[in-house]
Short mmCIF file of C-alpha atoms in Angstrom, two decimals:
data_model
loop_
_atom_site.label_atom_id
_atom_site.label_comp_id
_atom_site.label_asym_id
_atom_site.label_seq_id
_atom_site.Cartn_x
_atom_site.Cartn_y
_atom_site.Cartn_z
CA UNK A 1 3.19 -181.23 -129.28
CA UNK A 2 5.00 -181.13 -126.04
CA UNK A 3 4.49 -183.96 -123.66
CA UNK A 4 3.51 -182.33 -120.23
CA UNK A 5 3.53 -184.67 -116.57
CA UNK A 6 0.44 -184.75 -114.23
CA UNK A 7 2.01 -182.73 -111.65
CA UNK A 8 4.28 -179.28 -111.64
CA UNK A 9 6.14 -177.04 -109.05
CA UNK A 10 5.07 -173.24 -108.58
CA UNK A 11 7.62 -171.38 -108.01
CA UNK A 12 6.55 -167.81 -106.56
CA UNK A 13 7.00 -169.11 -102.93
CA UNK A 14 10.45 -169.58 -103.43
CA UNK A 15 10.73 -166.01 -105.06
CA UNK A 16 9.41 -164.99 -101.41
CA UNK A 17 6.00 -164.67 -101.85
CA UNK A 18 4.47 -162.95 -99.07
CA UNK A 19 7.61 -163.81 -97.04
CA UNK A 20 10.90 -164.88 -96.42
CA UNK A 21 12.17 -168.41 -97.81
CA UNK A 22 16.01 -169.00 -97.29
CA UNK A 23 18.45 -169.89 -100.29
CA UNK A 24 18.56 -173.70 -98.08
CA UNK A 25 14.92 -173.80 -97.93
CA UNK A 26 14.03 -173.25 -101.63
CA UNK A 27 16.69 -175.57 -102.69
CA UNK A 28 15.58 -178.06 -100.11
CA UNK A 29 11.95 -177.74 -101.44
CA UNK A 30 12.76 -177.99 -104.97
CA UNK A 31 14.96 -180.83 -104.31
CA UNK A 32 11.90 -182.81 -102.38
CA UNK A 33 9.81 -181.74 -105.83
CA UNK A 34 11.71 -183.33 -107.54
CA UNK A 35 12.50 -186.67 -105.45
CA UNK A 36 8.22 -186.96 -105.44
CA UNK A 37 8.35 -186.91 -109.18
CA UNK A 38 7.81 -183.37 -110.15
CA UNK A 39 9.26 -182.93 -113.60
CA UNK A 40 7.30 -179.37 -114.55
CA UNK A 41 8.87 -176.62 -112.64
CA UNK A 42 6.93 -173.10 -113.69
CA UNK A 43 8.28 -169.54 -112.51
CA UNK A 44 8.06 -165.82 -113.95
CA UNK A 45 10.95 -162.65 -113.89
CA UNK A 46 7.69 -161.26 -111.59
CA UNK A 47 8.11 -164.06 -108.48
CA UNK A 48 10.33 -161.84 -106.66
CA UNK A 49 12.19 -159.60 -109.08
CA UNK A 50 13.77 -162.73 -110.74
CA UNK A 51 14.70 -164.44 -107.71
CA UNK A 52 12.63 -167.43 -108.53
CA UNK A 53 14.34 -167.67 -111.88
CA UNK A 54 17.56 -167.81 -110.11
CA UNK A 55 16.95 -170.14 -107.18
CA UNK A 56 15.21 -172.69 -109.79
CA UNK A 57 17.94 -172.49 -112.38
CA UNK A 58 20.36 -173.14 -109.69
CA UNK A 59 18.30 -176.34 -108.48
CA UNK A 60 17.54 -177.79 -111.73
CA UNK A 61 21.52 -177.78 -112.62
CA UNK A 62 23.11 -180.87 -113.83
CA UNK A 63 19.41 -182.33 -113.99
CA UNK A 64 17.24 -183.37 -116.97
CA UNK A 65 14.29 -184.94 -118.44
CA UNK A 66 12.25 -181.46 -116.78
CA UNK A 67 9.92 -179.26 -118.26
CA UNK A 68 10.27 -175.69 -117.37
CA UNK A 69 8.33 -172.96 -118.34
CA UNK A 70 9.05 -169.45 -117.39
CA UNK A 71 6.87 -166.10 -118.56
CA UNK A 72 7.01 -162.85 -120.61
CA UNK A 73 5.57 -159.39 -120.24
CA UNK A 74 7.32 -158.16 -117.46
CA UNK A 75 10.52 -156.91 -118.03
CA UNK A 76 12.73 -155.87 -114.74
CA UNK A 77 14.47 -152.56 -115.10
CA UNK A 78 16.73 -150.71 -111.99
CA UNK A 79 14.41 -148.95 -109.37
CA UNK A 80 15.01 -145.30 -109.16
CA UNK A 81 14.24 -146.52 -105.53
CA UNK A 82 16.74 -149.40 -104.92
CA UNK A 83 16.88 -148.82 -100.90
CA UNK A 84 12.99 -150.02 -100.38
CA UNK A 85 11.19 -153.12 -100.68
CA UNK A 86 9.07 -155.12 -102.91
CA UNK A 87 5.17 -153.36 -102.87
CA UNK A 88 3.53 -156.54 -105.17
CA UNK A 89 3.82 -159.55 -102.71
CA UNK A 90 7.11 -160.71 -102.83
CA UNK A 91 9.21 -159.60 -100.09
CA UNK A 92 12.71 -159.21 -101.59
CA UNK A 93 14.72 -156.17 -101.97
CA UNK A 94 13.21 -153.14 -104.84
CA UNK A 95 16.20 -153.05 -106.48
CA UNK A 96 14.41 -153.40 -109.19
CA UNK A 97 11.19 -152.51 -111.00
CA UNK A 98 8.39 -154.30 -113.36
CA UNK A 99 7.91 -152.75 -116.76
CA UNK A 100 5.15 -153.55 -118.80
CA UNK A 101 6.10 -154.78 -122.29
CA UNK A 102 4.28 -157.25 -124.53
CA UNK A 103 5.93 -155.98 -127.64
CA UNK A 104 8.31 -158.15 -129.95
CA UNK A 105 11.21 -156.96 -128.89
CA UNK A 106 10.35 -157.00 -125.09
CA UNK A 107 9.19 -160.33 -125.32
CA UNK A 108 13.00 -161.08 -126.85
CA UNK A 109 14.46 -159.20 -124.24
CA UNK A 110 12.62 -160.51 -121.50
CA UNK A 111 12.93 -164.28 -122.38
CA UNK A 112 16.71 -163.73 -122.95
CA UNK A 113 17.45 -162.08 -119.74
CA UNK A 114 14.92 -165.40 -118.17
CA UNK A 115 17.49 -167.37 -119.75
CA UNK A 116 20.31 -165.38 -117.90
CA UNK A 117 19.05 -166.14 -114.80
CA UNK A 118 17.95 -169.32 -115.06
CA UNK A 119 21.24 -170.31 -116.00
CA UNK A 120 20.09 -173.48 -118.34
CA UNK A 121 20.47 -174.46 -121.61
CA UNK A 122 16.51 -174.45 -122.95
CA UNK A 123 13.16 -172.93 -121.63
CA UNK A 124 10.84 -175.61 -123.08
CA UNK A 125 7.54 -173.10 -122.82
CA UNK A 126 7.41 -169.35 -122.91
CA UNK A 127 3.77 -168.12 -121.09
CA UNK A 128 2.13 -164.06 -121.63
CA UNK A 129 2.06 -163.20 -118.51
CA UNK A 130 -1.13 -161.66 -117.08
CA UNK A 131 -2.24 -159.26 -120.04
CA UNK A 132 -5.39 -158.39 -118.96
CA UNK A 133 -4.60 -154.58 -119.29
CA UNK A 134 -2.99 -154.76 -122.76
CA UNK A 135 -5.29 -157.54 -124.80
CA UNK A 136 -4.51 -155.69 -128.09
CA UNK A 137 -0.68 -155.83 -128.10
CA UNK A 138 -0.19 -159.43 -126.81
CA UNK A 139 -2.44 -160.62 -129.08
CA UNK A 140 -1.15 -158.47 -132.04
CA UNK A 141 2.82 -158.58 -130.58
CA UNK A 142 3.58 -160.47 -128.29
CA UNK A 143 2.18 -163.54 -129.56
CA UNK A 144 3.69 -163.41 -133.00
CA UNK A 145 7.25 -163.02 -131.06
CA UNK A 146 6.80 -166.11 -129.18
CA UNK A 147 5.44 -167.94 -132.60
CA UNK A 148 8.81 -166.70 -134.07
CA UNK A 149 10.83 -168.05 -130.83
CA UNK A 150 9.25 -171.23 -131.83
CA UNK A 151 9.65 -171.58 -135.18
CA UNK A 152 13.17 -171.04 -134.54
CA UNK A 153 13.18 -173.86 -131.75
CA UNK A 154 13.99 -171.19 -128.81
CA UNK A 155 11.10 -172.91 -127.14
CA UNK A 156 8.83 -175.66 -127.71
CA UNK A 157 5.94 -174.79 -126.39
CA UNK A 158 4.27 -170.96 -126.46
CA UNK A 159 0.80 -170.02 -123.84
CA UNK A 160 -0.56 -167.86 -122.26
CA UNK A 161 -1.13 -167.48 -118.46
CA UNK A 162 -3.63 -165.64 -116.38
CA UNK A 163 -6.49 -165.43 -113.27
CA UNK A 164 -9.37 -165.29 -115.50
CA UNK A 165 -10.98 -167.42 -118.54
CA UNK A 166 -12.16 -164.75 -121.10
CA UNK A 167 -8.89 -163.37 -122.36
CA UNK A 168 -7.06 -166.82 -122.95
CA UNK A 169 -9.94 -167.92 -124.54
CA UNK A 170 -9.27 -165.44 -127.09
CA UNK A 171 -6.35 -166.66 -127.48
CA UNK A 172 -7.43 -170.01 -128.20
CA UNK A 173 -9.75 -168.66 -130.89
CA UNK A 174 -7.39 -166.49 -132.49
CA UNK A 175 -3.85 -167.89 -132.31
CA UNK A 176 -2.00 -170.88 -132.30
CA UNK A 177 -0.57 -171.22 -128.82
CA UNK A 178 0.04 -174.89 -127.12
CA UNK A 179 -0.66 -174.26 -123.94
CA UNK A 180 -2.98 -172.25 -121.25
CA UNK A 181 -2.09 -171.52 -117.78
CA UNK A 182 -5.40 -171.21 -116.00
CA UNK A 183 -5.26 -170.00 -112.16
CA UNK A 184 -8.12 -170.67 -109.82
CA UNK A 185 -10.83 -170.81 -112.63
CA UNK A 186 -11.35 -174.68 -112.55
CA UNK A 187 -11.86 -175.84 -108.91
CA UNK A 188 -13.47 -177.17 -106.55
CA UNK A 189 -15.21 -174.14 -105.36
CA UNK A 190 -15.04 -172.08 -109.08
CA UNK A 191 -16.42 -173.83 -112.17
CA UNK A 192 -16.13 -170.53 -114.47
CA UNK A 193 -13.08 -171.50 -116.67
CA UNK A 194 -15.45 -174.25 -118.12
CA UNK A 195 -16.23 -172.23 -121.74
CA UNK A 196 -12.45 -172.61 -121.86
CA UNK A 197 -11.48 -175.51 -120.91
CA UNK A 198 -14.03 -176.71 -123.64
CA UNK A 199 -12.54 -174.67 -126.54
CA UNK A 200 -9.11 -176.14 -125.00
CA UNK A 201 -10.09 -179.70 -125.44
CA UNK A 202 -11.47 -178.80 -129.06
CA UNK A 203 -8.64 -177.34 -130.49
CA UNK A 204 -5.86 -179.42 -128.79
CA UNK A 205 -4.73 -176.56 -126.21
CA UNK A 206 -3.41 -178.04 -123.02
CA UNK A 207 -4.17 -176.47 -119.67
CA UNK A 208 -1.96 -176.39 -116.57
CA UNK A 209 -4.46 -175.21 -113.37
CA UNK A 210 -2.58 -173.53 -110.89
CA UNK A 211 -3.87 -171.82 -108.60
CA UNK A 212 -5.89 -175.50 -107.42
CA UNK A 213 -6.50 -174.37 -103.52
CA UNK A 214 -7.69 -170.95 -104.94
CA UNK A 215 -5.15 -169.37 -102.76
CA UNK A 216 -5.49 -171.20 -99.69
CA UNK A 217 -9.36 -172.40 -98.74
CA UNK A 218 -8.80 -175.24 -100.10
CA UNK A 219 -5.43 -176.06 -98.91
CA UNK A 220 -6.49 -177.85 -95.31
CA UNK A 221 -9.07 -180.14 -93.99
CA UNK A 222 -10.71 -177.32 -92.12
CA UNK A 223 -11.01 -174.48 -94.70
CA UNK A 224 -9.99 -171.37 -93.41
CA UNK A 225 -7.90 -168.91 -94.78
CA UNK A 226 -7.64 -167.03 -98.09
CA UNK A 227 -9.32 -166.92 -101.34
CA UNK A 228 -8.08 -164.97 -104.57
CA UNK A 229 -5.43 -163.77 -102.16
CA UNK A 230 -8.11 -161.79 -100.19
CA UNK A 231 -9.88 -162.97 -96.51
CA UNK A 232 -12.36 -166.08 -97.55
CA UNK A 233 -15.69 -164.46 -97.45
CA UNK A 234 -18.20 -166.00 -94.84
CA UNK A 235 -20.53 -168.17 -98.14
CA UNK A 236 -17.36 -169.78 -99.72
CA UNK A 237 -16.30 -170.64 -96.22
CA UNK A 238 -19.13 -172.08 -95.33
CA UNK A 239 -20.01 -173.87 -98.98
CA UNK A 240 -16.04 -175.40 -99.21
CA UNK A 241 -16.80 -177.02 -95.63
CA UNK A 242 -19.70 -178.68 -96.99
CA UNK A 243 -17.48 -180.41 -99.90
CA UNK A 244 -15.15 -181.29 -96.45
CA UNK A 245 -18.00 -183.09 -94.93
CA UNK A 246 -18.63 -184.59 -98.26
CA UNK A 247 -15.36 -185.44 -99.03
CA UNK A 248 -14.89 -187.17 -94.86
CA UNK A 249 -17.74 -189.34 -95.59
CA UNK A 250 -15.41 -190.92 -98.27
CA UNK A 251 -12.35 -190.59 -96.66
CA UNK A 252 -11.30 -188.23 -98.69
CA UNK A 253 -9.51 -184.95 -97.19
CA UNK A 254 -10.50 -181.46 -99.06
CA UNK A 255 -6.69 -180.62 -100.31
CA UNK A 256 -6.91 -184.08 -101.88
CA UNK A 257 -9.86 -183.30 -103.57
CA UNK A 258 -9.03 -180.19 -104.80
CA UNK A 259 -6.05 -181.83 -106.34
CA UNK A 260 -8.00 -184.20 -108.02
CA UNK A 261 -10.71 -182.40 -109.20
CA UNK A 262 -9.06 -180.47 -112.14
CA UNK A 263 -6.92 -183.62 -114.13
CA UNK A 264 -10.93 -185.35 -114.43
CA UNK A 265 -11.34 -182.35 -117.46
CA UNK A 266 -9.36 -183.96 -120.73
CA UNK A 267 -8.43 -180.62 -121.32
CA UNK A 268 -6.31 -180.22 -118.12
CA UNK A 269 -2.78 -182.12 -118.55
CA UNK A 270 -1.06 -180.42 -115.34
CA UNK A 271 -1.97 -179.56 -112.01
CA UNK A 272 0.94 -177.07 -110.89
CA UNK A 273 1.24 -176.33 -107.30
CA UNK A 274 3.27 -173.94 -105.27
CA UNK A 275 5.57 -174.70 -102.39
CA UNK A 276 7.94 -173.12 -99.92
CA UNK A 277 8.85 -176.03 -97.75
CA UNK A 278 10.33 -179.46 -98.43
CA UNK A 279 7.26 -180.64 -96.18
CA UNK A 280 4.33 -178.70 -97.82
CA UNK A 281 5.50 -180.48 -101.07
CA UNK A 282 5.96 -184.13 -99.35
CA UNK A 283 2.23 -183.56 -97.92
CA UNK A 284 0.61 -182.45 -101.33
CA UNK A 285 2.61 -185.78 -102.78
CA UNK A 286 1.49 -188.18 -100.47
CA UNK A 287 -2.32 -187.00 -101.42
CA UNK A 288 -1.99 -186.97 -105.02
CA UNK A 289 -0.79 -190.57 -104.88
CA UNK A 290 -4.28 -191.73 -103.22
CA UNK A 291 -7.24 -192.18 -105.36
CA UNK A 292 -10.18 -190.70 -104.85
CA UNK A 293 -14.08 -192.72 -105.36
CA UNK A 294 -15.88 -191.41 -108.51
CA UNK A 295 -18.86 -191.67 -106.23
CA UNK A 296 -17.37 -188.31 -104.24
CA UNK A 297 -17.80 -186.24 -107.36
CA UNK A 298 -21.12 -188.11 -107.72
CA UNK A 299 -22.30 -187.02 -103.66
CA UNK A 300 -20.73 -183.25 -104.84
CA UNK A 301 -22.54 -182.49 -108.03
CA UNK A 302 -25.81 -184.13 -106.47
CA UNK A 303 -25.39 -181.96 -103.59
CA UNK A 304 -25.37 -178.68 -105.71
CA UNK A 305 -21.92 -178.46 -104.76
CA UNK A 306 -20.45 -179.03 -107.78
CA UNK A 307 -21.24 -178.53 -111.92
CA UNK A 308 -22.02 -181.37 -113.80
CA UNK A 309 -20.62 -180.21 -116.70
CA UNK A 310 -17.13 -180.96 -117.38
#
């Protein structure tokens, strides 16, 4: 079973999620991930048509002792509209296009051309990415591919990764993966990946949670901002600054919290977090290195504002 560290690097902000991030700026972030102690580094052909691969194989050369885990189910194909721009998030040139493909030989394809750009000698875990739309074939395909890839020591580790609960938990019952990558459905403000996390710890699976600061409430002392990647509506808003005035009585900021709050399950082995600045990742260490009072979580779930179950 692979041996996974407390803390990993996202890399869709450095595949210019959203916006911009200079070839000196995503090196220079990676490079402070790594001087905190980050030895998981997680990216996907999606984060910005395989620029993420590229700037993270580039950083990680000449290094070792990492875990890196990269995705399949996407493969990237030439635009028949190279002159445009990204339309899914990332803003980066459309010079080329996502294709849909979760069968065996897609799943080859995809993590071989990964490995292209990447540029290193091993991807140590290969994740289905997002197939919420096309259950049947990863299941029936694409998982069996990345069982091969294993068995022939391609990878060590195989997963799946997605937003929601229900569909890895399938995979948890049906398959043999090693590893779940669970985004925003074990937080501090959503509880609703529990029924996996359970079947997780039962069977061995270990989780990574990304996806900690559910896109950005969660992410300052004051929350404000996103959530799923969509305005914060007006309740969350108002319930996450609750768990801030909770957390301030203990001296405890919210981002701290919600970094904290996931690695309590046994199921959860990684918290992965995304950067795009050598100081957002210096600011996230410096938290995670500060322990927080059991008596918090306590004040939280006797509060109502947080499940007891775990």
């Amino acid at each position: 079973m692979i041996e996974l560290p407390r803390h990993g690097f996202g890399g869709a902000p450095i595949g210019n999620l959203f916006q911009e991030v200079s070839e000196e700026q995503a090196r220079a972030t990676v490079d402070a991930a790594w001087e905190s102690g980050v030895r998981l580094f997680d990216t996907a052909p999606h984060y910005g048509l395989g620029l993420s691969e590229r700037r993270l194989g580039a950083a990680l050369a000449g290094r070792s002792g990492y875990v890196l885990s990269t995705k399949v189910g996407r493969l990237l194909v030439p635009s028949p509209s190279p002159s445009g721009r990204d339309q899914e998030g990332f803003d980066v040139p459309a010079q080329l296009e996502r294709v849909w493909d979760f069968s065996r030989d897609g799943v080859r394809r995809s993590l071989e051309e990964s490995m292209t750009r990447l540029g290193l000698p091993a991807v140590h875990i290969a994740l289905i990415h997002d197939p919420d739309d096309h259950v049947e074939q990863a299941l029936g395909e694409a998982y069996p591919a990345l069982a091969e890839l294993r068995a022939e020591g391609v990878v060590q580790a195989i997963g799946v990764g997605m937003n929601q609960w229900q569909v890895p938990l399938r995979f948890v019952e049906e398959t043999d993966i090693d590893v779940v990558m669970l985004a925003g459905r074990y937080t501090l403000l959503d509880q609703s990946g529990l029924p996996l996390l359970e079947a997780c710890a039962e069977r061995g699976v270990k989780v990574l949670a990304a996806g900690v600061f559910n896109s950005g409430i969660l992410a300052t002392p004051k929350p404000s901002g996103t959530y799923n990647y969509q305005p914060a509506p007006a309740p969350l808003v108002e319930r996450a600054t609750r768990i801030a005035e909770v957390c301030e009585r203990h001296g405890v900021s919210l981002p701290q919290a919600a970094m904290a709050f996931p690695l309590r399950h046994p199921a959860i082995a990684t918290i992965v977090l995304g950067a795009r600045t050598p100081e957002e990742v210096t600011t996230n260490a410096a938290l995670w290195s500060q322990p927080v009072p059991e008596v918090l979580w306590e004040d939280l779930e006797s509060g109502g504002l947080l499940s007891k179950e775990r």
